[in-house]
Coordinates of C-alpha atoms in Angstrom, one line a residue:
M1 CA -315.6 -2.7 -128.5
A2 CA -314.8 -4.3 -124.9
N3 CA -311.5 -3.7 -125.9
T4 CA -311.1 -0.2 -126.8
I5 CA -312.7 1.2 -124.4
P6 CA -310.3 1.1 -121.8
H7 CA -308.2 2.7 -123.8
L8 CA -310.0 5.8 -123.8
M9 CA -310.4 6.4 -120.5
F10 CA -307.5 5.3 -119.0
P11 CA -304.0 5.6 -119.7
T12 CA -301.9 2.1 -120.7
V13 CA -300.0 1.0 -117.9
N14 CA -296.6 1.4 -119.7
K15 CA -297.2 5.0 -118.9
C16 CA -296.2 4.8 -115.1
A17 CA -294.2 5.9 -114.3
S18 CA -292.4 3.9 -111.4
I19 CA -289.7 5.7 -109.8
G20 CA -290.2 7.3 -106.7
R21 CA -293.4 5.4 -106.1
E22 CA -292.3 3.8 -101.8
K23 CA -294.1 5.5 -99.7
Q24 CA -297.7 4.5 -102.3
T25 CA -300.4 2.6 -102.6
V26 CA -301.7 0.4 -105.5
V27 CA -304.8 -1.9 -106.1
A28 CA -304.9 -4.2 -108.5
D29 CA -306.5 -6.3 -110.7
M30 CA -305.6 -10.4 -110.3
D31 CA -306.2 -11.9 -114.2
G32 CA -305.7 -9.8 -117.4
T33 CA -303.8 -7.5 -114.9
L34 CA -301.0 -9.0 -112.2
L35 CA -301.4 -12.1 -115.0
R36 CA -301.0 -12.1 -118.6
G37 CA -303.7 -14.4 -118.6
R38 CA -307.6 -13.2 -118.7
S39 CA -309.0 -16.3 -117.7
S40 CA -308.9 -18.3 -114.0
F41 CA -310.3 -21.3 -115.3
P42 CA -306.6 -22.8 -115.6
Y43 CA -306.7 -22.1 -112.0
F44 CA -310.0 -23.5 -111.0
A45 CA -308.6 -26.9 -112.9
L46 CA -305.5 -27.4 -111.5
V47 CA -308.0 -27.1 -107.6
A48 CA -310.2 -29.2 -109.0
Y49 CA -307.3 -32.0 -109.8
E50 CA -305.3 -31.6 -107.7
A51 CA -307.4 -31.6 -104.5
G52 CA -310.7 -33.3 -106.1
G53 CA -309.5 -35.8 -108.6
I54 CA -309.9 -36.5 -112.1
L55 CA -313.8 -36.8 -111.8
R56 CA -313.7 -33.4 -110.0
L57 CA -312.1 -32.0 -113.2
L58 CA -314.2 -33.7 -116.1
V59 CA -317.7 -31.9 -114.7
L60 CA -315.4 -28.7 -114.3
L61 CA -314.7 -29.2 -118.1
L62 CA -318.3 -30.4 -118.7
L63 CA -319.2 -27.0 -116.7
A64 CA -317.1 -25.4 -119.0
P65 CA -319.0 -24.0 -121.7
F66 CA -322.2 -22.7 -119.7
A67 CA -320.2 -21.2 -117.4
G68 CA -318.4 -19.0 -120.9
F69 CA -322.4 -18.3 -122.1
L70 CA -323.2 -17.1 -118.5
Y71 CA -320.0 -14.5 -117.7
Y72 CA -319.8 -13.1 -121.5
L73 CA -323.3 -12.6 -122.9
V74 CA -325.2 -13.1 -119.3
S75 CA -323.1 -12.5 -116.1
E76 CA -319.8 -12.0 -115.2
S77 CA -319.9 -12.7 -111.9
A78 CA -322.2 -15.5 -112.6
G79 CA -319.9 -17.4 -115.2
I80 CA -317.3 -17.1 -112.0
H81 CA -319.8 -18.8 -109.9
V82 CA -320.0 -21.3 -112.0
L83 CA -317.0 -22.3 -111.8
I84 CA -316.6 -21.7 -108.1
F85 CA -319.4 -24.3 -107.6
A86 CA -318.0 -26.3 -110.2
T87 CA -314.5 -26.8 -108.4
F88 CA -315.5 -25.9 -104.6
T89 CA -318.3 -28.2 -103.6
G90 CA -318.1 -30.5 -101.0
M91 CA -314.0 -30.4 -101.2
K92 CA -312.5 -30.0 -98.2
V93 CA -310.9 -26.4 -97.1
C94 CA -307.3 -27.2 -95.6
D95 CA -307.6 -29.6 -99.0
I96 CA -308.2 -26.5 -101.3
E97 CA -305.8 -24.0 -99.0
A98 CA -303.0 -27.0 -99.5
V99 CA -303.3 -26.7 -103.1
A100 CA -303.6 -22.8 -102.7
R101 CA -300.0 -23.2 -100.7
A102 CA -298.3 -26.0 -102.7
V103 CA -299.1 -26.0 -106.0
L104 CA -301.0 -22.5 -107.6
P105 CA -297.8 -20.3 -106.8
K106 CA -295.5 -22.6 -109.4
F107 CA -298.1 -21.5 -112.4
Y108 CA -298.9 -18.1 -111.4
S109 CA -295.1 -17.1 -111.4
N110 CA -295.0 -18.8 -114.6
D111 CA -298.0 -15.6 -116.0
L112 CA -296.4 -12.7 -114.4
H113 CA -297.4 -9.5 -116.3
P114 CA -293.3 -7.7 -116.5
E115 CA -295.2 -4.6 -117.0
T116 CA -297.8 -4.9 -114.0
W117 CA -295.2 -6.2 -112.1
K118 CA -292.7 -3.5 -112.7
V119 CA -295.5 -1.1 -111.3
F120 CA -296.5 -3.1 -108.5
S121 CA -293.4 -3.9 -107.0
S122 CA -292.4 -0.3 -107.2
C123 CA -295.1 0.9 -104.4
G124 CA -294.8 0.6 -100.8
K125 CA -298.0 -0.7 -99.3
R126 CA -299.5 -3.7 -101.9
C127 CA -303.3 -4.3 -102.2
V128 CA -304.8 -7.2 -105.2
L129 CA -309.0 -6.5 -105.5
T130 CA -309.7 -9.9 -107.8
A131 CA -312.7 -11.7 -107.9
N132 CA -311.2 -15.1 -107.4
P133 CA -311.7 -16.4 -103.8
R134 CA -309.2 -15.1 -101.3
I135 CA -308.2 -19.0 -100.4
M136 CA -306.9 -19.3 -103.3
V137 CA -304.9 -16.1 -103.6
E138 CA -304.2 -14.9 -101.1
A139 CA -301.0 -17.6 -100.7
F140 CA -299.4 -16.9 -103.6
L141 CA -299.9 -12.8 -103.1
K142 CA -298.4 -12.7 -99.3
D143 CA -295.5 -15.4 -100.1
Y144 CA -294.0 -14.8 -103.2
L145 CA -295.7 -11.0 -104.8
G146 CA -295.4 -9.1 -101.2
A147 CA -298.7 -8.5 -101.3
D148 CA -300.5 -6.5 -97.6
M149 CA -304.0 -6.9 -98.6
V150 CA -306.1 -9.6 -101.0
L151 CA -309.5 -8.5 -101.0
G152 CA -311.4 -11.5 -102.3
T153 CA -314.2 -13.3 -102.6
G154 CA -314.8 -15.5 -99.7
I155 CA -316.0 -18.7 -99.8
N156 CA -319.1 -20.1 -97.7
T157 CA -318.2 -23.5 -95.2
Y158 CA -320.2 -25.3 -93.5
K159 CA -318.0 -28.2 -91.2
G160 CA -314.4 -28.0 -92.8
R161 CA -316.0 -28.3 -96.2
A162 CA -316.7 -25.7 -99.2
T163 CA -320.3 -25.7 -99.7
G164 CA -319.6 -24.3 -103.3
F165 CA -321.7 -21.3 -102.7
V166 CA -319.8 -17.6 -101.8
C167 CA -319.8 -15.3 -98.7
S168 CA -321.5 -11.2 -98.9
P169 CA -321.1 -9.5 -101.2
G170 CA -320.8 -12.0 -103.4
I171 CA -318.2 -12.0 -106.3
L172 CA -317.1 -9.0 -106.4
V173 CA -316.8 -7.9 -110.0
G174 CA -317.9 -4.3 -111.0
Q175 CA -319.6 -2.2 -108.4
K176 CA -318.7 -4.8 -105.5
K177 CA -314.9 -4.2 -106.3
A178 CA -315.8 -0.2 -105.6
D179 CA -317.5 -0.8 -102.2
T180 CA -315.0 -3.8 -100.9
L181 CA -312.0 -0.7 -101.8
I182 CA -313.8 1.9 -99.5
G183 CA -314.3 -1.0 -97.2
A184 CA -311.1 -1.5 -96.6
F185 CA -309.4 1.8 -97.3
G186 CA -312.6 4.6 -96.3
E187 CA -312.5 8.1 -97.6
T188 CA -307.8 7.4 -97.5
M189 CA -307.9 7.2 -102.0
P190 CA -305.2 4.8 -102.7
D191 CA -302.1 6.3 -105.4
I192 CA -302.8 3.5 -108.1
G193 CA -305.4 1.6 -109.7
L194 CA -304.7 -1.1 -112.4
G195 CA -306.9 -3.0 -114.4
D196 CA -307.5 -4.8 -117.4
R197 CA -311.2 -4.5 -118.1
H198 CA -314.7 -2.2 -117.9
T199 CA -315.8 -4.4 -115.2
D200 CA -312.3 -3.0 -113.0
F201 CA -313.8 0.9 -113.7
P202 CA -315.4 1.4 -110.5
F203 CA -313.0 1.1 -108.4
M204 CA -310.5 2.3 -110.8
R205 CA -312.2 5.8 -110.3
L206 CA -311.9 6.1 -107.3
C207 CA -307.8 6.1 -107.2
K208 CA -306.1 8.6 -108.0
E209 CA -304.6 7.8 -110.7
S210 CA -305.3 5.0 -112.3
Y211 CA -303.4 2.6 -115.5
V212 CA -305.8 0.1 -117.9
V213 CA -303.6 -3.0 -119.1
P214 CA -304.0 -3.8 -123.2
A215 CA -304.2 -7.6 -123.8
K216 CA -301.0 -8.8 -125.4
P217 CA -301.1 -12.0 -125.7
E218 CA -297.4 -12.2 -127.1
V219 CA -295.8 -10.3 -124.1
E220 CA -293.5 -12.3 -122.4
A221 CA -294.6 -13.2 -118.7
V222 CA -291.0 -12.2 -116.1
S223 CA -288.5 -14.3 -116.1
R224 CA -287.8 -16.7 -113.5
D225 CA -285.1 -15.2 -112.3
K226 CA -286.0 -11.9 -112.5
L227 CA -289.0 -13.0 -110.3
P228 CA -289.5 -11.7 -106.7
K229 CA -289.1 -14.9 -104.3
P230 CA -287.5 -18.2 -106.8
I231 CA -290.2 -21.6 -106.1
V232 CA -287.9 -24.0 -104.8
F233 CA -290.6 -26.2 -103.5
H234 CA -294.3 -26.8 -105.4
D235 CA -296.3 -30.1 -104.9
G236 CA -298.8 -31.3 -107.5
R237 CA -298.9 -34.0 -110.2
L238 CA -299.4 -31.6 -113.1
V239 CA -296.9 -30.3 -115.3
Q240 CA -298.2 -28.2 -117.8
K241 CA -301.1 -25.6 -117.0
L242 CA -304.9 -27.1 -117.6
T243 CA -306.6 -25.3 -120.4
P244 CA -309.9 -26.6 -121.4
L245 CA -308.1 -28.0 -124.1
M246 CA -305.2 -29.3 -122.0
S247 CA -307.8 -30.7 -119.5
L248 CA -309.9 -33.3 -121.8
L249 CA -306.3 -34.5 -123.4
I250 CA -304.9 -35.2 -119.5
I251 CA -308.6 -36.9 -119.2
L252 CA -308.3 -39.1 -122.1
W253 CA -305.3 -40.4 -121.4
I254 CA -305.0 -40.7 -117.4
P255 CA -306.6 -44.4 -118.6
V256 CA -303.7 -45.0 -121.5
G257 CA -301.6 -43.8 -120.0
L258 CA -301.7 -46.1 -116.7
V259 CA -301.6 -49.1 -118.7
L260 CA -298.7 -48.3 -121.0
A261 CA -296.8 -47.6 -117.4
I262 CA -297.4 -51.1 -116.2
L263 CA -294.9 -52.0 -119.4
P264 CA -291.6 -50.6 -118.8
I265 CA -292.7 -51.0 -114.7
A266 CA -292.7 -54.5 -115.0
A267 CA -290.0 -54.2 -117.4
G268 CA -287.4 -53.2 -115.0
A269 CA -288.9 -55.5 -112.1
L270 CA -288.7 -59.0 -114.8
L271 CA -285.8 -58.4 -116.6
P272 CA -281.6 -59.0 -115.2
M273 CA -280.9 -55.7 -115.2
H274 CA -279.0 -55.0 -118.3
L275 CA -281.7 -56.0 -120.7
V276 CA -284.1 -53.2 -118.8
Y277 CA -282.2 -50.2 -120.9
Y278 CA -283.3 -51.6 -124.4
A279 CA -286.7 -52.8 -122.6
F280 CA -286.8 -48.6 -122.0
W281 CA -285.8 -47.6 -125.1
A282 CA -288.4 -50.1 -126.8
L283 CA -291.4 -49.1 -124.4
G284 CA -290.2 -44.9 -125.6
V285 CA -288.2 -44.5 -122.3
R286 CA -285.5 -43.0 -123.4
V287 CA -282.4 -42.9 -120.8
Y288 CA -279.1 -40.7 -122.4
I289 CA -275.4 -41.5 -120.3
K290 CA -272.5 -39.3 -120.4
G291 CA -269.6 -39.9 -118.8
T292 CA -267.4 -43.0 -117.8
P293 CA -269.0 -44.9 -115.1
P294 CA -266.5 -47.3 -112.9
P295 CA -266.4 -50.7 -113.1
P296 CA -267.7 -53.3 -110.8
A297 CA -266.3 -53.5 -107.4
K298 CA -264.5 -57.3 -106.7
K299 CA -264.7 -58.6 -104.1
S300 CA -261.4 -61.0 -104.4
S301 CA -258.9 -58.5 -104.0
G302 CA -260.7 -56.5 -100.9
Q303 CA -261.7 -53.5 -102.6
T304 CA -264.9 -51.8 -101.0
G305 CA -267.5 -51.0 -103.7
V306 CA -267.6 -47.2 -105.5
L307 CA -269.8 -45.0 -103.2
F308 CA -272.9 -43.3 -105.9
I309 CA -273.7 -39.7 -105.2
C310 CA -276.7 -38.5 -106.5
S311 CA -279.0 -35.5 -107.1
H312 CA -282.6 -36.5 -106.4
R313 CA -285.6 -35.9 -108.6
T314 CA -287.8 -38.9 -108.3
L315 CA -288.1 -42.2 -106.6
L316 CA -286.9 -43.5 -109.6
D317 CA -283.2 -42.3 -109.8
P318 CA -281.3 -45.3 -108.4
I319 CA -283.1 -47.7 -110.9
F320 CA -282.2 -45.3 -113.5
L321 CA -278.6 -45.5 -112.6
S322 CA -279.0 -49.0 -112.4
T323 CA -280.2 -49.2 -116.5
A324 CA -276.6 -46.8 -116.9
L325 CA -274.6 -49.6 -115.2
G326 CA -276.3 -52.4 -116.6
R327 CA -276.1 -53.9 -113.2
P328 CA -278.2 -53.3 -109.9
I329 CA -277.2 -51.2 -107.4
C330 CA -277.9 -51.1 -103.2
A331 CA -279.9 -47.7 -102.5
V332 CA -280.0 -46.1 -99.3
T333 CA -282.9 -44.0 -99.5
Y334 CA -284.4 -42.6 -96.2
S335 CA -287.8 -44.3 -97.1
V336 CA -289.7 -45.3 -99.8
S337 CA -293.2 -46.9 -100.1
R338 CA -294.6 -50.4 -99.4
L339 CA -295.9 -50.9 -103.3
S340 CA -292.4 -49.0 -104.6
E341 CA -290.0 -51.7 -102.9
I342 CA -292.2 -54.7 -103.8
I343 CA -292.2 -53.4 -107.5
S344 CA -288.5 -52.5 -107.3
P345 CA -286.1 -54.6 -109.0
I346 CA -283.2 -52.7 -107.0
K347 CA -282.1 -53.4 -103.0
T348 CA -283.1 -50.4 -100.8
V349 CA -282.2 -49.8 -97.0
R350 CA -283.9 -47.7 -94.7
L351 CA -281.3 -44.8 -93.1
T352 CA -282.6 -44.5 -89.0
R353 CA -281.2 -41.0 -88.9
D354 CA -279.4 -41.8 -86.6
R355 CA -276.1 -41.6 -86.8
V356 CA -274.0 -44.0 -85.3
N357 CA -276.3 -47.3 -87.2
D358 CA -276.6 -45.1 -90.5
A359 CA -272.5 -44.8 -90.8
C360 CA -272.3 -48.1 -89.5
M361 CA -275.1 -49.7 -91.9
I362 CA -273.2 -47.6 -94.8
K363 CA -269.5 -49.4 -94.3
K364 CA -270.9 -53.0 -94.4
L365 CA -273.4 -52.1 -97.5
L366 CA -270.3 -50.8 -99.0
E367 CA -267.7 -53.8 -98.4
E368 CA -270.4 -56.3 -100.1
G369 CA -270.3 -54.0 -103.7
D370 CA -271.6 -50.8 -105.2
L371 CA -274.0 -48.1 -103.3
V372 CA -275.4 -45.2 -104.1
I373 CA -277.0 -42.6 -101.9
F374 CA -278.9 -39.5 -102.1
P375 CA -277.7 -36.1 -99.4
E376 CA -280.1 -33.9 -100.6
G377 CA -282.4 -36.8 -98.8
T378 CA -285.4 -35.6 -100.5
T379 CA -286.6 -34.7 -104.5
C380 CA -286.2 -31.0 -105.5
R381 CA -288.0 -29.8 -109.3
E382 CA -286.7 -27.4 -109.8
P383 CA -283.0 -25.9 -111.3
F384 CA -281.3 -26.4 -107.6
L385 CA -280.3 -28.9 -105.5
L386 CA -280.5 -29.0 -101.2
R387 CA -277.9 -29.0 -99.5
F388 CA -276.0 -32.3 -99.0
S389 CA -275.7 -33.6 -95.5
A390 CA -272.0 -34.9 -94.9
L391 CA -272.2 -38.0 -92.9
F392 CA -271.3 -40.3 -96.7
A393 CA -268.0 -38.1 -96.5
E394 CA -266.5 -39.6 -93.8
L395 CA -267.4 -43.3 -94.8
T396 CA -265.4 -43.7 -98.1
D397 CA -262.7 -41.9 -100.5
Q398 CA -263.9 -44.2 -103.5
I399 CA -266.9 -40.8 -104.4
V400 CA -268.1 -40.9 -107.5
P401 CA -270.5 -38.1 -108.4
V402 CA -273.6 -38.5 -110.5
A403 CA -276.2 -36.5 -111.8
M404 CA -279.6 -37.0 -112.6
A405 CA -281.9 -34.4 -114.6
N406 CA -285.3 -36.2 -116.5
R407 CA -288.0 -34.9 -118.3
M408 CA -291.9 -35.5 -117.6
S409 CA -294.2 -33.2 -119.8
M410 CA -297.4 -34.3 -118.7
F411 CA -297.1 -35.6 -114.5
H412 CA -295.0 -34.8 -112.5
G413 CA -293.3 -38.4 -110.5
T414 CA -292.8 -37.5 -107.4
T415 CA -295.5 -35.8 -104.1
A416 CA -295.0 -34.2 -101.4
R417 CA -299.1 -34.5 -100.0
G418 CA -299.8 -37.9 -101.9
W419 CA -299.8 -41.3 -102.3
K420 CA -296.5 -42.0 -103.4
G421 CA -296.6 -45.8 -104.6
M422 CA -298.1 -43.8 -107.6
D423 CA -294.8 -42.4 -108.1
P424 CA -293.2 -44.4 -110.7
F425 CA -296.9 -44.7 -112.3
Y426 CA -297.3 -41.2 -112.8
F427 CA -293.6 -40.7 -114.3
F428 CA -294.0 -43.5 -116.4
M429 CA -297.2 -42.5 -117.8
N430 CA -295.6 -39.1 -119.2
P431 CA -295.8 -39.6 -123.4
S432 CA -292.2 -39.5 -123.6
P433 CA -290.4 -39.7 -120.1
A434 CA -286.6 -39.1 -120.6
Y435 CA -283.7 -39.4 -117.9
E436 CA -280.4 -38.3 -118.0
V437 CA -277.3 -40.4 -116.0
T438 CA -274.1 -38.1 -115.8
F439 CA -271.1 -39.7 -114.4
L440 CA -268.8 -37.4 -112.7
N441 CA -265.1 -37.4 -113.2
K442 CA -263.9 -39.9 -109.1
L443 CA -263.3 -37.3 -105.9
P444 CA -259.7 -36.8 -106.7
E445 CA -258.1 -38.4 -103.6
E446 CA -256.0 -34.6 -102.2
L447 CA -259.8 -33.1 -101.7
S448 CA -260.9 -37.2 -99.7
C449 CA -261.3 -36.3 -96.0
S450 CA -258.1 -38.8 -95.9
A451 CA -256.1 -35.5 -97.3
G452 CA -257.2 -33.7 -94.4
K453 CA -260.8 -32.6 -95.9
S454 CA -263.6 -32.0 -93.7
S455 CA -267.1 -33.5 -94.0
H456 CA -268.7 -30.2 -94.9
E457 CA -266.0 -29.8 -97.3
V458 CA -266.1 -32.7 -99.3
A459 CA -270.5 -32.8 -99.2
N460 CA -270.2 -28.4 -100.3
Y461 CA -267.7 -30.0 -102.7
I462 CA -269.2 -33.3 -104.5
Q463 CA -272.6 -30.0 -104.3
R464 CA -271.0 -27.6 -106.8
V465 CA -270.0 -30.2 -108.8
I466 CA -273.4 -31.7 -109.7
A467 CA -274.6 -28.4 -109.6
A468 CA -272.2 -26.9 -112.9
S469 CA -273.1 -29.8 -114.8
L470 CA -276.4 -29.8 -113.9
S471 CA -276.6 -25.4 -114.5
Y472 CA -278.5 -25.6 -111.0
E473 CA -277.7 -24.1 -108.0
C474 CA -276.9 -24.8 -104.5
T475 CA -278.8 -23.7 -101.4
S476 CA -279.1 -24.2 -98.2
F477 CA -282.6 -26.3 -97.9
T478 CA -283.0 -28.6 -96.5
R479 CA -285.8 -31.8 -96.4
K480 CA -287.5 -30.6 -93.2
D481 CA -287.3 -26.9 -95.3
K482 CA -289.6 -28.6 -98.2
Y483 CA -292.1 -30.7 -95.8
R484 CA -292.5 -27.7 -94.3
A485 CA -293.1 -25.7 -96.8
L486 CA -295.5 -27.5 -98.7
A487 CA -296.7 -30.2 -96.9
G488 CA -296.9 -28.1 -92.9
N489 CA -294.7 -30.8 -91.0
D490 CA -290.9 -32.5 -91.0
G491 CA -291.1 -35.4 -93.3
I492 CA -290.6 -37.8 -91.2
V493 CA -292.6 -40.4 -91.4
A494 CA -293.5 -43.1 -88.7
E495 CA -292.4 -46.6 -88.6
K496 CA -294.8 -50.0 -89.4
P497 CA -294.2 -53.1 -87.0
K498 CA -295.0 -55.4 -90.1
L499 CA -292.5 -54.0 -92.2
A500 CA -288.9 -55.7 -92.2
P501 CA -286.1 -53.5 -90.9
N502 CA -285.0 -52.0 -93.8
K503 CA -288.3 -51.3 -95.2
V504 CA -290.2 -48.3 -94.2
M505 CA -293.5 -47.1 -96.0
G506 CA -293.6 -43.0 -97.7
C507 CA -290.8 -41.0 -99.3

């Protein structure tokens, strides 16, 4: 009955014209309206795990049936309040905001309703009215969807931590949505109201036109290329949206996966590099090699080493490059964690960020043998390449581009906010992790700096070649852009006095 009432009272959203709306105001609900999914549990679960850990996720999952009982049989607001209480109680407000800014937009954007977005995006002024906590949704709605106003449930806080309770007037459901809309707009009626359930009717009646979004699980989300703003940077450990079933699988898998992850890490650290490839395959880690790698440099003939220029996906890129070559390759990095250095089977050397010193260091390393550099300076998860630093092009003409790609089905092997020492473990905790290493053609002599090309021209050429191989998009974003977006800093890690000169903490 609840699913048929909206169709009798209001026309469906596909009947709403989206042309000529530039000066009009739209007010839309979120779950089930602006998003395809009608449940907010997956997003509460993401906050619970990313900001609170596995135990917080377990508590939320245990209380989810009770929340569902209240939501459907007693009170919609009571069910939502249980989710808020289980997720937020005692959590730092800054941690919630960090997850809302760096983690949730990726998942929200994957669930954007095409018909609602067509109408919402056509209007000049956009407002979202939702029962969700405003702290969870505001960053995504304003930064990525261009919302001018977000009216959501307020979270009560005490000394920088959430109490688990909500601010007056409580959960924005039913008449409270209508009262909030009146408080925000006064006597001015919004032009369009969009909702998906009977508790949205009170605020929809206040709009000049109202349309309901019918439940259509089969409708496809707005595609990546049609998103209003591409998600280039995002953080968090989880690859998939956390449905109740997926949450249970994550909780059960983590202890098992952590133990299993130790095996390939130990194999990489203890076995000779020419055997690591076979050990990885035996342990379920797939390594695919394409192209023809160059032979090792011969010191006896005075030949300098080859400089491998790679796209950067995870901290393990140089390990898998060495695995593909069958020999350890020294890696120049901005930083790696102390734990990662301890378990690393290859030598890593830290860049000082001083151009002259770094150039001298790289030249010396190339005299000793082959070397790998990641000119992006940091990892990027999405199909984009960050701007390439041009320093490497000035130091040698023996450059081989390498396109690195990987597959992770459960956990991301990178983080901007968390403890980076766990990055290798999270990658190998995936049920079937895979890496693809593609050796591209060596840089032609006529395109090198020796032939008169500038270092920036060479760097841009290498970036385009690697991007074309991976079907990625080149960008001008840098390491600083990534860390400012995800962590609120420049990604610079202070030196630790106990480390050797060629060591560094962080990543």
